[in-house]
PDB file of C-alpha atoms in Angstrom:
ATOM      1  CA  UNK X   3      -0.230  50.225  12.726  1.00 46.00           C
ATOM      2  CA  UNK X   4      -3.085  49.889  15.206  1.00 51.00           C
ATOM      3  CA  UNK X   5      -5.013  47.863  12.654  1.00 50.00           C
ATOM      4  CA  UNK X   6      -1.999  45.553  12.293  1.00 49.00           C
ATOM      5  CA  UNK X   7      -1.743  45.136  16.073  1.00 53.00           C
ATOM      6  CA  UNK X   8      -5.446  44.371  16.362  1.00 61.00           C
ATOM      7  CA  UNK X   9      -5.131  41.913  13.533  1.00 76.00           C
ATOM      8  CA  UNK X  10      -2.238  40.124  15.214  1.00 79.00           C
ATOM      9  CA  UNK X  11      -4.077  39.906  18.552  1.00 80.00           C
ATOM     10  CA  UNK X  12      -7.163  38.641  16.742  1.00 83.00           C
ATOM     11  CA  UNK X  13      -5.130  35.967  14.997  1.00 82.00           C
ATOM     12  CA  UNK X  14      -3.512  34.986  18.304  1.00 83.00           C
ATOM     13  CA  UNK X  15      -6.907  34.777  20.017  1.00 85.00           C
ATOM     14  CA  UNK X  16      -8.130  32.274  17.434  1.00 86.00           C
ATOM     15  CA  UNK X  17      -4.894  30.316  17.057  1.00 89.00           C
ATOM     16  CA  UNK X  18      -3.845  30.026  20.717  1.00 92.00           C
ATOM     17  CA  UNK X  19      -6.688  27.739  21.936  1.00 91.00           C
ATOM     18  CA  UNK X  20      -6.115  25.329  19.051  1.00 91.00           C
ATOM     19  CA  UNK X  21      -2.366  25.476  19.588  1.00 92.00           C
ATOM     20  CA  UNK X  22      -2.761  24.672  23.307  1.00 94.00           C
ATOM     21  CA  UNK X  23      -5.040  21.711  22.511  1.00 94.00           C
ATOM     22  CA  UNK X  24      -2.629  20.471  19.833  1.00 91.00           C
ATOM     23  CA  UNK X  25       0.331  20.685  22.199  1.00 93.00           C
ATOM     24  CA  UNK X  26      -1.681  18.948  24.909  1.00 94.00           C
ATOM     25  CA  UNK X  27      -2.755  15.978  22.789  1.00 92.00           C
ATOM     26  CA  UNK X  28       0.393  15.616  20.626  1.00 88.00           C
ATOM     27  CA  UNK X  29       3.579  17.015  22.130  1.00 90.00           C
ATOM     28  CA  UNK X  30       2.895  16.399  25.812  1.00 93.00           C
ATOM     29  CA  UNK X  31       2.118  12.665  25.265  1.00 90.00           C
ATOM     30  CA  UNK X  32       5.311  12.348  23.205  1.00 90.00           C
ATOM     31  CA  UNK X  33       7.390  13.821  26.040  1.00 93.00           C
ATOM     32  CA  UNK X  34       5.594  11.664  28.619  1.00 92.00           C
ATOM     33  CA  UNK X  35       6.209   8.579  26.475  1.00 91.00           C
ATOM     34  CA  UNK X  36       9.903   9.386  26.174  1.00 92.00           C
ATOM     35  CA  UNK X  37      10.144   9.782  29.942  1.00 94.00           C
ATOM     36  CA  UNK X  38       8.207   6.546  30.474  1.00 94.00           C
ATOM     37  CA  UNK X  39      10.759   4.832  28.248  1.00 95.00           C
ATOM     38  CA  UNK X  40      13.312   5.446  30.983  1.00 96.00           C
ATOM     39  CA  UNK X  41      11.263   3.593  33.594  1.00 95.00           C
ATOM     40  CA  UNK X  42      10.973  -0.021  34.634  1.00 94.00           C
ATOM     41  CA  UNK X  43       7.194   0.008  34.970  1.00 93.00           C
ATOM     42  CA  UNK X  44       4.264  -2.292  34.327  1.00 91.00           C
ATOM     43  CA  UNK X  45       1.877   0.629  33.827  1.00 87.00           C
ATOM     44  CA  UNK X  46       0.047   0.106  37.125  1.00 88.00           C
ATOM     45  CA  UNK X  47       2.343  -0.224  40.143  1.00 87.00           C
ATOM     46  CA  UNK X  48       5.394   1.693  41.225  1.00 91.00           C
ATOM     47  CA  UNK X  49       8.036   2.581  38.662  1.00 92.00           C
ATOM     48  CA  UNK X  50      11.822   2.562  38.844  1.00 93.00           C
ATOM     49  CA  UNK X  51      13.974   4.980  36.875  1.00 95.00           C
ATOM     50  CA  UNK X  52      16.478   2.979  34.789  1.00 95.00           C
ATOM     51  CA  UNK X  53      17.769   5.697  32.461  1.00 93.00           C
ATOM     52  CA  UNK X  54      18.681   4.427  28.996  1.00 94.00           C
ATOM     53  CA  UNK X  55      18.569   0.741  29.952  1.00 96.00           C
ATOM     54  CA  UNK X  56      15.359   0.133  27.998  1.00 96.00           C
ATOM     55  CA  UNK X  57      16.813   1.758  24.886  1.00 95.00           C
ATOM     56  CA  UNK X  58      20.015  -0.279  25.157  1.00 96.00           C
ATOM     57  CA  UNK X  59      18.013  -3.476  25.468  1.00 95.00           C
ATOM     58  CA  UNK X  60      15.843  -2.390  22.547  1.00 94.00           C
ATOM     59  CA  UNK X  61      18.753  -1.671  20.223  1.00 94.00           C
ATOM     60  CA  UNK X  62      21.141  -4.457  21.173  1.00 95.00           C
ATOM     61  CA  UNK X  63      19.298  -7.310  22.890  1.00 94.00           C
ATOM     62  CA  UNK X  64      15.778  -7.520  21.446  1.00 95.00           C
ATOM     63  CA  UNK X  65      15.627 -10.269  18.801  1.00 94.00           C
ATOM     64  CA  UNK X  66      12.154  -9.185  17.651  1.00 95.00           C
ATOM     65  CA  UNK X  67      12.760  -5.445  17.350  1.00 96.00           C
ATOM     66  CA  UNK X  68      15.075  -5.089  14.348  1.00 96.00           C
ATOM     67  CA  UNK X  69      13.150  -7.585  12.186  1.00 96.00           C
ATOM     68  CA  UNK X  70      10.006  -5.600  13.034  1.00 96.00           C
ATOM     69  CA  UNK X  71      11.767  -2.394  11.929  1.00 96.00           C
ATOM     70  CA  UNK X  72      12.742  -4.050   8.643  1.00 96.00           C
ATOM     71  CA  UNK X  73       9.146  -5.199   8.046  1.00 95.00           C
ATOM     72  CA  UNK X  74       7.835  -1.728   8.925  1.00 95.00           C
ATOM     73  CA  UNK X  75      10.160  -0.078   6.399  1.00 94.00           C
ATOM     74  CA  UNK X  76       9.226  -2.661   3.774  1.00 94.00           C
ATOM     75  CA  UNK X  77       5.554  -1.945   4.484  1.00 94.00           C
ATOM     76  CA  UNK X  78       6.271   1.755   3.920  1.00 92.00           C
ATOM     77  CA  UNK X  79       8.133   1.076   0.656  1.00 91.00           C
ATOM     78  CA  UNK X  80       5.289  -1.089  -0.671  1.00 90.00           C
ATOM     79  CA  UNK X  81       2.800   1.603   0.319  1.00 90.00           C
ATOM     80  CA  UNK X  82       4.754   4.232  -1.591  1.00 88.00           C
ATOM     81  CA  UNK X  83       4.888   1.918  -4.616  1.00 88.00           C
ATOM     82  CA  UNK X  84       1.140   2.353  -5.006  1.00 91.00           C
ATOM     83  CA  UNK X  85       1.489   6.116  -5.542  1.00 93.00           C
ATOM     84  CA  UNK X  86       2.800   5.846  -9.151  1.00 92.00           C
ATOM     85  CA  UNK X  87       0.016   3.313  -9.820  1.00 93.00           C
ATOM     86  CA  UNK X  88      -2.537   5.745  -8.416  1.00 94.00           C
ATOM     87  CA  UNK X  89      -1.062   8.534 -10.582  1.00 92.00           C
ATOM     88  CA  UNK X  90      -1.320   6.353 -13.693  1.00 92.00           C
ATOM     89  CA  UNK X  91      -4.936   5.444 -12.908  1.00 93.00           C
ATOM     90  CA  UNK X  92      -5.764   9.120 -12.321  1.00 93.00           C
ATOM     91  CA  UNK X  93      -4.169  10.120 -15.636  1.00 91.00           C
ATOM     92  CA  UNK X  94      -6.090   7.424 -17.546  1.00 92.00           C
ATOM     93  CA  UNK X  95      -9.361   8.418 -15.865  1.00 92.00           C
ATOM     94  CA  UNK X  96      -8.839  12.072 -16.674  1.00 88.00           C
ATOM     95  CA  UNK X  97      -7.875  11.387 -20.283  1.00 86.00           C
ATOM     96  CA  UNK X  98     -10.153   8.571 -21.425  1.00 87.00           C
ATOM     97  CA  UNK X  99     -13.251   8.582 -19.194  1.00 88.00           C
ATOM     98  CA  UNK X 100     -15.902  11.147 -20.027  1.00 83.00           C
ATOM     99  CA  UNK X 101     -17.417  11.357 -16.516  1.00 85.00           C
ATOM    100  CA  UNK X 102     -14.774   9.875 -14.188  1.00 89.00           C
ATOM    101  CA  UNK X 103     -16.209  11.045 -10.857  1.00 86.00           C
ATOM    102  CA  UNK X 104     -18.280   7.880 -10.398  1.00 88.00           C
ATOM    103  CA  UNK X 105     -15.251   5.634 -10.963  1.00 89.00           C
ATOM    104  CA  UNK X 106     -13.077   7.720  -8.655  1.00 89.00           C
ATOM    105  CA  UNK X 107     -15.732   7.455  -5.946  1.00 88.00           C
ATOM    106  CA  UNK X 108     -15.944   3.681  -6.512  1.00 90.00           C
ATOM    107  CA  UNK X 109     -12.197   3.296  -6.093  1.00 90.00           C
ATOM    108  CA  UNK X 110     -12.452   5.310  -2.868  1.00 91.00           C
ATOM    109  CA  UNK X 111     -15.052   2.993  -1.283  1.00 91.00           C
ATOM    110  CA  UNK X 112     -12.554   0.612   0.426  1.00 92.00           C
ATOM    111  CA  UNK X 113     -11.073   3.593   2.301  1.00 92.00           C
ATOM    112  CA  UNK X 114     -14.334   4.342   4.113  1.00 92.00           C
ATOM    113  CA  UNK X 115     -14.751   0.742   5.273  1.00 91.00           C
ATOM    114  CA  UNK X 116     -13.810  -0.061   8.852  1.00 91.00           C
ATOM    115  CA  UNK X 117     -10.392  -1.655   9.194  1.00 91.00           C
ATOM    116  CA  UNK X 118     -12.021  -4.484  11.163  1.00 91.00           C
ATOM    117  CA  UNK X 119     -14.408  -5.129   8.255  1.00 93.00           C
ATOM    118  CA  UNK X 120     -11.542  -5.075   5.747  1.00 94.00           C
ATOM    119  CA  UNK X 121      -9.434  -7.368   7.914  1.00 94.00           C
ATOM    120  CA  UNK X 122     -12.234  -9.912   8.408  1.00 93.00           C
ATOM    121  CA  UNK X 123     -13.090  -9.781   4.696  1.00 93.00           C
ATOM    122  CA  UNK X 124      -9.541 -10.563   3.610  1.00 95.00           C
ATOM    123  CA  UNK X 125      -9.076 -13.182   6.324  1.00 93.00           C
ATOM    124  CA  UNK X 126     -11.998 -15.003   4.747  1.00 92.00           C
ATOM    125  CA  UNK X 127     -10.525 -14.574   1.257  1.00 94.00           C
ATOM    126  CA  UNK X 128      -7.125 -15.850   2.415  1.00 94.00           C
ATOM    127  CA  UNK X 129      -8.498 -18.861   4.304  1.00 90.00           C
ATOM    128  CA  UNK X 130      -7.458 -22.332   3.084  1.00 83.00           C
ATOM    129  CA  UNK X 131      -9.798 -23.799   0.462  1.00 70.00           C
ATOM    130  CA  UNK X 132     -11.046 -26.343   3.022  1.00 67.00           C
ATOM    131  CA  UNK X 133     -12.330 -23.434   5.123  1.00 69.00           C
ATOM    132  CA  UNK X 134     -14.032 -21.628   2.242  1.00 71.00           C
ATOM    133  CA  UNK X 135     -11.144 -19.365   1.298  1.00 84.00           C
ATOM    134  CA  UNK X 136     -12.058 -17.734  -2.009  1.00 90.00           C
ATOM    135  CA  UNK X 137      -8.508 -17.150  -3.280  1.00 92.00           C
ATOM    136  CA  UNK X 138      -7.389 -20.761  -2.973  1.00 91.00           C
ATOM    137  CA  UNK X 139     -10.698 -21.983  -4.408  1.00 91.00           C
ATOM    138  CA  UNK X 140     -10.205 -19.781  -7.470  1.00 92.00           C
ATOM    139  CA  UNK X 141      -6.656 -21.095  -7.895  1.00 91.00           C
ATOM    140  CA  UNK X 142      -7.968 -24.671  -7.675  1.00 90.00           C
ATOM    141  CA  UNK X 143     -10.705 -23.917 -10.221  1.00 90.00           C
ATOM    142  CA  UNK X 144      -8.222 -22.645 -12.833  1.00 92.00           C
ATOM    143  CA  UNK X 145      -5.798 -25.516 -12.328  1.00 90.00           C
ATOM    144  CA  UNK X 146      -3.269 -23.663 -10.175  1.00 89.00           C
ATOM    145  CA  UNK X 147      -3.654 -25.782  -7.075  1.00 86.00           C
ATOM    146  CA  UNK X 148       0.113 -25.689  -6.478  1.00 87.00           C
ATOM    147  CA  UNK X 149      -0.086 -21.888  -6.087  1.00 89.00           C
ATOM    148  CA  UNK X 150      -2.419 -22.157  -3.123  1.00 88.00           C
ATOM    149  CA  UNK X 151      -0.898 -21.280   0.226  1.00 90.00           C
ATOM    150  CA  UNK X 152      -1.795 -20.714   3.850  1.00 90.00           C
ATOM    151  CA  UNK X 153      -1.580 -17.000   3.134  1.00 93.00           C
ATOM    152  CA  UNK X 154      -1.749 -15.723   6.712  1.00 93.00           C
ATOM    153  CA  UNK X 155      -0.109 -18.598   8.563  1.00 91.00           C
ATOM    154  CA  UNK X 156       2.896 -19.227   6.323  1.00 92.00           C
ATOM    155  CA  UNK X 157       5.734 -16.987   7.615  1.00 93.00           C
ATOM    156  CA  UNK X 158       7.232 -16.703   4.122  1.00 92.00           C
ATOM    157  CA  UNK X 159       4.140 -15.101   2.545  1.00 94.00           C
ATOM    158  CA  UNK X 160       2.086 -13.670   5.431  1.00 94.00           C
ATOM    159  CA  UNK X 161       3.635 -10.198   5.311  1.00 94.00           C
ATOM    160  CA  UNK X 162       3.233  -9.963   1.525  1.00 94.00           C
ATOM    161  CA  UNK X 163      -0.440 -10.851   1.927  1.00 95.00           C
ATOM    162  CA  UNK X 164      -0.821  -7.873   4.258  1.00 95.00           C
ATOM    163  CA  UNK X 165       1.000  -5.612   1.800  1.00 93.00           C
ATOM    164  CA  UNK X 166      -1.576  -6.453  -0.862  1.00 94.00           C
ATOM    165  CA  UNK X 167      -4.514  -5.702   1.449  1.00 95.00           C
ATOM    166  CA  UNK X 168      -3.048  -2.271   2.253  1.00 93.00           C
ATOM    167  CA  UNK X 169      -2.534  -1.640  -1.477  1.00 92.00           C
ATOM    168  CA  UNK X 170      -6.142  -2.606  -2.203  1.00 94.00           C
ATOM    169  CA  UNK X 171      -7.592  -0.451   0.568  1.00 93.00           C
ATOM    170  CA  UNK X 172      -5.665   2.770  -0.030  1.00 93.00           C
ATOM    171  CA  UNK X 173      -5.140   2.823  -3.797  1.00 93.00           C
ATOM    172  CA  UNK X 174      -8.427   4.674  -4.250  1.00 93.00           C
ATOM    173  CA  UNK X 175      -7.447   7.227  -1.604  1.00 94.00           C
ATOM    174  CA  UNK X 176      -4.266   8.197  -3.436  1.00 94.00           C
ATOM    175  CA  UNK X 177      -6.038   8.014  -6.807  1.00 94.00           C
ATOM    176  CA  UNK X 178      -8.477  10.634  -5.547  1.00 94.00           C
ATOM    177  CA  UNK X 179      -5.635  12.880  -4.379  1.00 94.00           C
ATOM    178  CA  UNK X 180      -3.748  12.568  -7.681  1.00 94.00           C
ATOM    179  CA  UNK X 181      -6.924  12.988  -9.742  1.00 94.00           C
ATOM    180  CA  UNK X 182      -7.742  16.203  -7.885  1.00 92.00           C
ATOM    181  CA  UNK X 183      -4.236  17.520  -8.568  1.00 92.00           C
ATOM    182  CA  UNK X 184      -4.400  16.654 -12.277  1.00 92.00           C
ATOM    183  CA  UNK X 185      -7.857  18.210 -12.613  1.00 91.00           C
ATOM    184  CA  UNK X 186      -6.418  21.533 -11.411  1.00 90.00           C
ATOM    185  CA  UNK X 187      -3.847  21.670 -14.225  1.00 88.00           C
ATOM    186  CA  UNK X 188      -5.155  24.199 -16.796  1.00 87.00           C
ATOM    187  CA  UNK X 189      -6.141  22.732 -20.166  1.00 83.00           C
ATOM    188  CA  UNK X 190      -4.366  25.630 -21.866  1.00 86.00           C
ATOM    189  CA  UNK X 191      -1.032  24.188 -20.776  1.00 85.00           C
ATOM    190  CA  UNK X 192      -1.764  20.890 -22.536  1.00 83.00           C
ATOM    191  CA  UNK X 193      -2.976  22.704 -25.668  1.00 83.00           C
ATOM    192  CA  UNK X 194       0.264  24.690 -25.820  1.00 84.00           C
ATOM    193  CA  UNK X 195       2.262  21.496 -25.337  1.00 81.00           C
ATOM    194  CA  UNK X 196       0.273  19.772 -28.106  1.00 83.00           C
ATOM    195  CA  UNK X 197       1.240  22.537 -30.497  1.00 82.00           C
ATOM    196  CA  UNK X 198       4.892  21.909 -29.602  1.00 78.00           C
ATOM    197  CA  UNK X 199       4.458  18.180 -30.250  1.00 78.00           C
ATOM    198  CA  UNK X 200       4.117  16.924 -26.673  1.00 77.00           C
ATOM    199  CA  UNK X 201       1.130  14.606 -26.298  1.00 79.00           C
ATOM    200  CA  UNK X 202       0.119  11.590 -24.236  1.00 80.00           C
ATOM    201  CA  UNK X 203       2.579  10.303 -21.681  1.00 83.00           C
ATOM    202  CA  UNK X 204       5.271  12.639 -22.989  1.00 85.00           C
ATOM    203  CA  UNK X 205       3.109  15.580 -21.926  1.00 85.00           C
ATOM    204  CA  UNK X 206       2.449  13.887 -18.592  1.00 85.00           C
ATOM    205  CA  UNK X 207       6.179  13.493 -17.953  1.00 86.00           C
ATOM    206  CA  UNK X 208       7.078  17.069 -18.854  1.00 84.00           C
ATOM    207  CA  UNK X 209       3.900  18.858 -17.705  1.00 87.00           C
ATOM    208  CA  UNK X 210       1.587  16.860 -15.449  1.00 88.00           C
ATOM    209  CA  UNK X 211       4.142  15.456 -13.025  1.00 88.00           C
ATOM    210  CA  UNK X 212       6.170  18.703 -12.561  1.00 88.00           C
ATOM    211  CA  UNK X 213       2.974  20.649 -11.867  1.00 89.00           C
ATOM    212  CA  UNK X 214       1.617  18.196  -9.306  1.00 91.00           C
ATOM    213  CA  UNK X 215       4.865  17.533  -7.420  1.00 90.00           C
ATOM    214  CA  UNK X 216       3.396  19.132  -4.237  1.00 89.00           C
ATOM    215  CA  UNK X 217       0.342  16.837  -4.506  1.00 91.00           C
ATOM    216  CA  UNK X 218       2.589  13.839  -5.138  1.00 90.00           C
ATOM    217  CA  UNK X 219       4.556  14.809  -2.030  1.00 90.00           C
ATOM    218  CA  UNK X 220       1.377  14.803   0.082  1.00 91.00           C
ATOM    219  CA  UNK X 221       0.580  11.250  -1.045  1.00 93.00           C
ATOM    220  CA  UNK X 222       4.115  10.064  -0.354  1.00 93.00           C
ATOM    221  CA  UNK X 223       4.154  11.558   3.152  1.00 91.00           C
ATOM    222  CA  UNK X 224       0.717  10.170   4.012  1.00 91.00           C
ATOM    223  CA  UNK X 225       1.575   6.699   2.678  1.00 93.00           C
ATOM    224  CA  UNK X 226       5.020   6.463   4.262  1.00 92.00           C
ATOM    225  CA  UNK X 227       4.199   7.876   7.695  1.00 91.00           C
ATOM    226  CA  UNK X 228       0.907   5.996   7.811  1.00 90.00           C
ATOM    227  CA  UNK X 229       2.703   2.725   7.043  1.00 92.00           C
ATOM    228  CA  UNK X 230       5.296   3.333   9.751  1.00 91.00           C
ATOM    229  CA  UNK X 231       2.387   3.465  12.191  1.00 87.00           C
ATOM    230  CA  UNK X 232       0.586   0.441  10.700  1.00 90.00           C
ATOM    231  CA  UNK X 233      -1.176  -1.413  13.480  1.00 93.00           C
ATOM    232  CA  UNK X 234      -4.919  -2.018  13.267  1.00 92.00           C
ATOM    233  CA  UNK X 235      -5.091  -4.090  10.082  1.00 93.00           C
ATOM    234  CA  UNK X 236      -2.185  -6.296  11.183  1.00 94.00           C
ATOM    235  CA  UNK X 237      -3.696  -6.877  14.628  1.00 94.00           C
ATOM    236  CA  UNK X 238      -7.048  -7.819  13.096  1.00 93.00           C
ATOM    237  CA  UNK X 239      -5.618 -10.208  10.499  1.00 94.00           C
ATOM    238  CA  UNK X 240      -2.593 -11.840  12.150  1.00 94.00           C
ATOM    239  CA  UNK X 241      -1.928 -10.256  15.539  1.00 91.00           C
ATOM    240  CA  UNK X 242       1.759 -10.120  14.578  1.00 92.00           C
ATOM    241  CA  UNK X 243       2.001 -13.870  13.997  1.00 89.00           C
ATOM    242  CA  UNK X 244       2.789 -16.493  13.033  1.00 90.00           C
ATOM    243  CA  UNK X 245       5.919 -16.587  15.227  1.00 90.00           C
ATOM    244  CA  UNK X 246       6.371 -12.769  14.943  1.00 93.00           C
ATOM    245  CA  UNK X 247       6.489 -13.074  11.120  1.00 94.00           C
ATOM    246  CA  UNK X 248       4.188 -10.047  10.702  1.00 95.00           C
ATOM    247  CA  UNK X 249       5.260  -8.059  13.753  1.00 95.00           C
ATOM    248  CA  UNK X 250       5.916  -4.399  12.964  1.00 96.00           C
ATOM    249  CA  UNK X 251       7.059  -1.685  15.344  1.00 96.00           C
ATOM    250  CA  UNK X 252       3.524  -0.785  16.465  1.00 95.00           C
ATOM    251  CA  UNK X 253       2.442  -4.357  17.159  1.00 95.00           C
ATOM    252  CA  UNK X 254       5.688  -5.077  19.014  1.00 96.00           C
ATOM    253  CA  UNK X 255       5.094  -1.960  21.092  1.00 95.00           C
ATOM    254  CA  UNK X 256       1.534  -3.069  21.872  1.00 95.00           C
ATOM    255  CA  UNK X 257       2.588  -6.574  22.834  1.00 94.00           C
ATOM    256  CA  UNK X 258       5.328  -5.320  25.117  1.00 95.00           C
ATOM    257  CA  UNK X 259       3.151  -2.657  26.741  1.00 94.00           C
ATOM    258  CA  UNK X 260      -0.144  -4.458  27.245  1.00 92.00           C
ATOM    259  CA  UNK X 261       0.445  -8.183  26.753  1.00 91.00           C
ATOM    260  CA  UNK X 262       3.786  -8.529  28.542  1.00 92.00           C
ATOM    261  CA  UNK X 263       2.968  -5.638  30.914  1.00 93.00           C
ATOM    262  CA  UNK X 264       6.304  -3.916  30.229  1.00 94.00           C
ATOM    263  CA  UNK X 265       4.920  -0.429  29.801  1.00 94.00           C
ATOM    264  CA  UNK X 266       8.252   1.316  30.247  1.00 96.00           C
ATOM    265  CA  UNK X 267       9.884  -0.856  27.596  1.00 96.00           C
ATOM    266  CA  UNK X 268       6.910  -0.352  25.263  1.00 96.00           C
ATOM    267  CA  UNK X 269       7.278   3.402  25.714  1.00 95.00           C
ATOM    268  CA  UNK X 270      10.900   3.194  24.558  1.00 96.00           C
ATOM    269  CA  UNK X 271       9.670   1.508  21.368  1.00 96.00           C
ATOM    270  CA  UNK X 272       7.098   4.299  20.943  1.00 95.00           C
ATOM    271  CA  UNK X 273       9.858   6.903  21.339  1.00 94.00           C
ATOM    272  CA  UNK X 274      11.908   5.163  18.646  1.00 95.00           C
ATOM    273  CA  UNK X 275       8.878   5.180  16.343  1.00 95.00           C
ATOM    274  CA  UNK X 276       8.378   8.924  16.857  1.00 93.00           C
ATOM    275  CA  UNK X 277      12.015   9.606  15.977  1.00 93.00           C
ATOM    276  CA  UNK X 278      11.729   7.370  12.889  1.00 94.00           C
ATOM    277  CA  UNK X 279       8.609   9.213  11.677  1.00 93.00           C
ATOM    278  CA  UNK X 280      10.286  12.601  12.167  1.00 91.00           C
ATOM    279  CA  UNK X 281      13.417  11.450  10.318  1.00 93.00           C
ATOM    280  CA  UNK X 282      11.327  10.046   7.450  1.00 92.00           C
ATOM    281  CA  UNK X 283       9.312  13.271   7.177  1.00 90.00           C
ATOM    282  CA  UNK X 284      12.519  15.343   7.090  1.00 93.00           C
ATOM    283  CA  UNK X 285      14.047  13.162   4.362  1.00 93.00           C
ATOM    284  CA  UNK X 286      10.897  13.236   2.207  1.00 91.00           C
ATOM    285  CA  UNK X 287      10.603  17.016   2.551  1.00 90.00           C
ATOM    286  CA  UNK X 288      14.266  17.417   1.649  1.00 91.00           C
ATOM    287  CA  UNK X 289      13.915  15.322  -1.508  1.00 90.00           C
ATOM    288  CA  UNK X 290      10.731  17.030  -2.670  1.00 89.00           C
ATOM    289  CA  UNK X 291      12.064  20.514  -1.941  1.00 88.00           C
ATOM    290  CA  UNK X 292      14.880  19.673  -4.359  1.00 87.00           C
ATOM    291  CA  UNK X 293      12.334  18.457  -6.930  1.00 84.00           C
ATOM    292  CA  UNK X 294      10.175  21.563  -6.552  1.00 81.00           C
ATOM    293  CA  UNK X 295      13.215  23.804  -7.067  1.00 82.00           C
ATOM    294  CA  UNK X 296      14.183  21.768 -10.129  1.00 81.00           C
ATOM    295  CA  UNK X 297      10.762  22.125 -11.743  1.00 74.00           C
ATOM    296  CA  UNK X 298      10.070  25.694 -10.646  1.00 68.00           C
TER     297      UNK X 298
END
């Protein structure tokens, strides 16, 4: 019993400092942001408590907000769409490539690049042909001149151009996660399945996917929550333009807080984003808990 008590105090001694730091840099700022969302404040001078007025304006009178929420959710959906692609690539690498580690590392390279570098790279690629844009020049060279567009300045295609950049940058990240999960599946399981007549993608459907559901869940959570907080790449490439066509929740929050100097209103947007991330995490956990019970 004394050993157990010592063990608990030892655990507390190591955990408590980290817990205090975590609360200080995560939970306290969230609470402060929610309180700031109830203020009429420019972030510098005196503030006035306005209660829920900022939230009412946000939900019912902000013409930019709800379109930005829709684009944010679409960004998250497109980001999750790359997970099955990453799983397929990981399966093919594991099955058909003798030494796949080099290829997996190559696919991971875009992830380690600075977002500013990635943004400037793709801005150059997306430029009009007259400005040296590689994509439009390639389309011209193969006789598809009519397909060329002002990829980042046309409101109808700008957001889809950003979706593709995010897909390109993070596909390797999720491929690495899925590949690691597949590599941990024992070969004996596949050999037993082969004896029962399950090979190829049939074995993947009945064996690989059920066994890596927890890994798949990690990728989904990282992709979805990360996309809800998408900010840096969009600011580098479009700044939320043209005419708010690529504004997402984070960029709208930034513009309200630091460009329009409405810090209190920007804090109410931040509070909404926190609630949205928590709700999304709860829903994803609920769905995958059901899947894990089904396959257990």
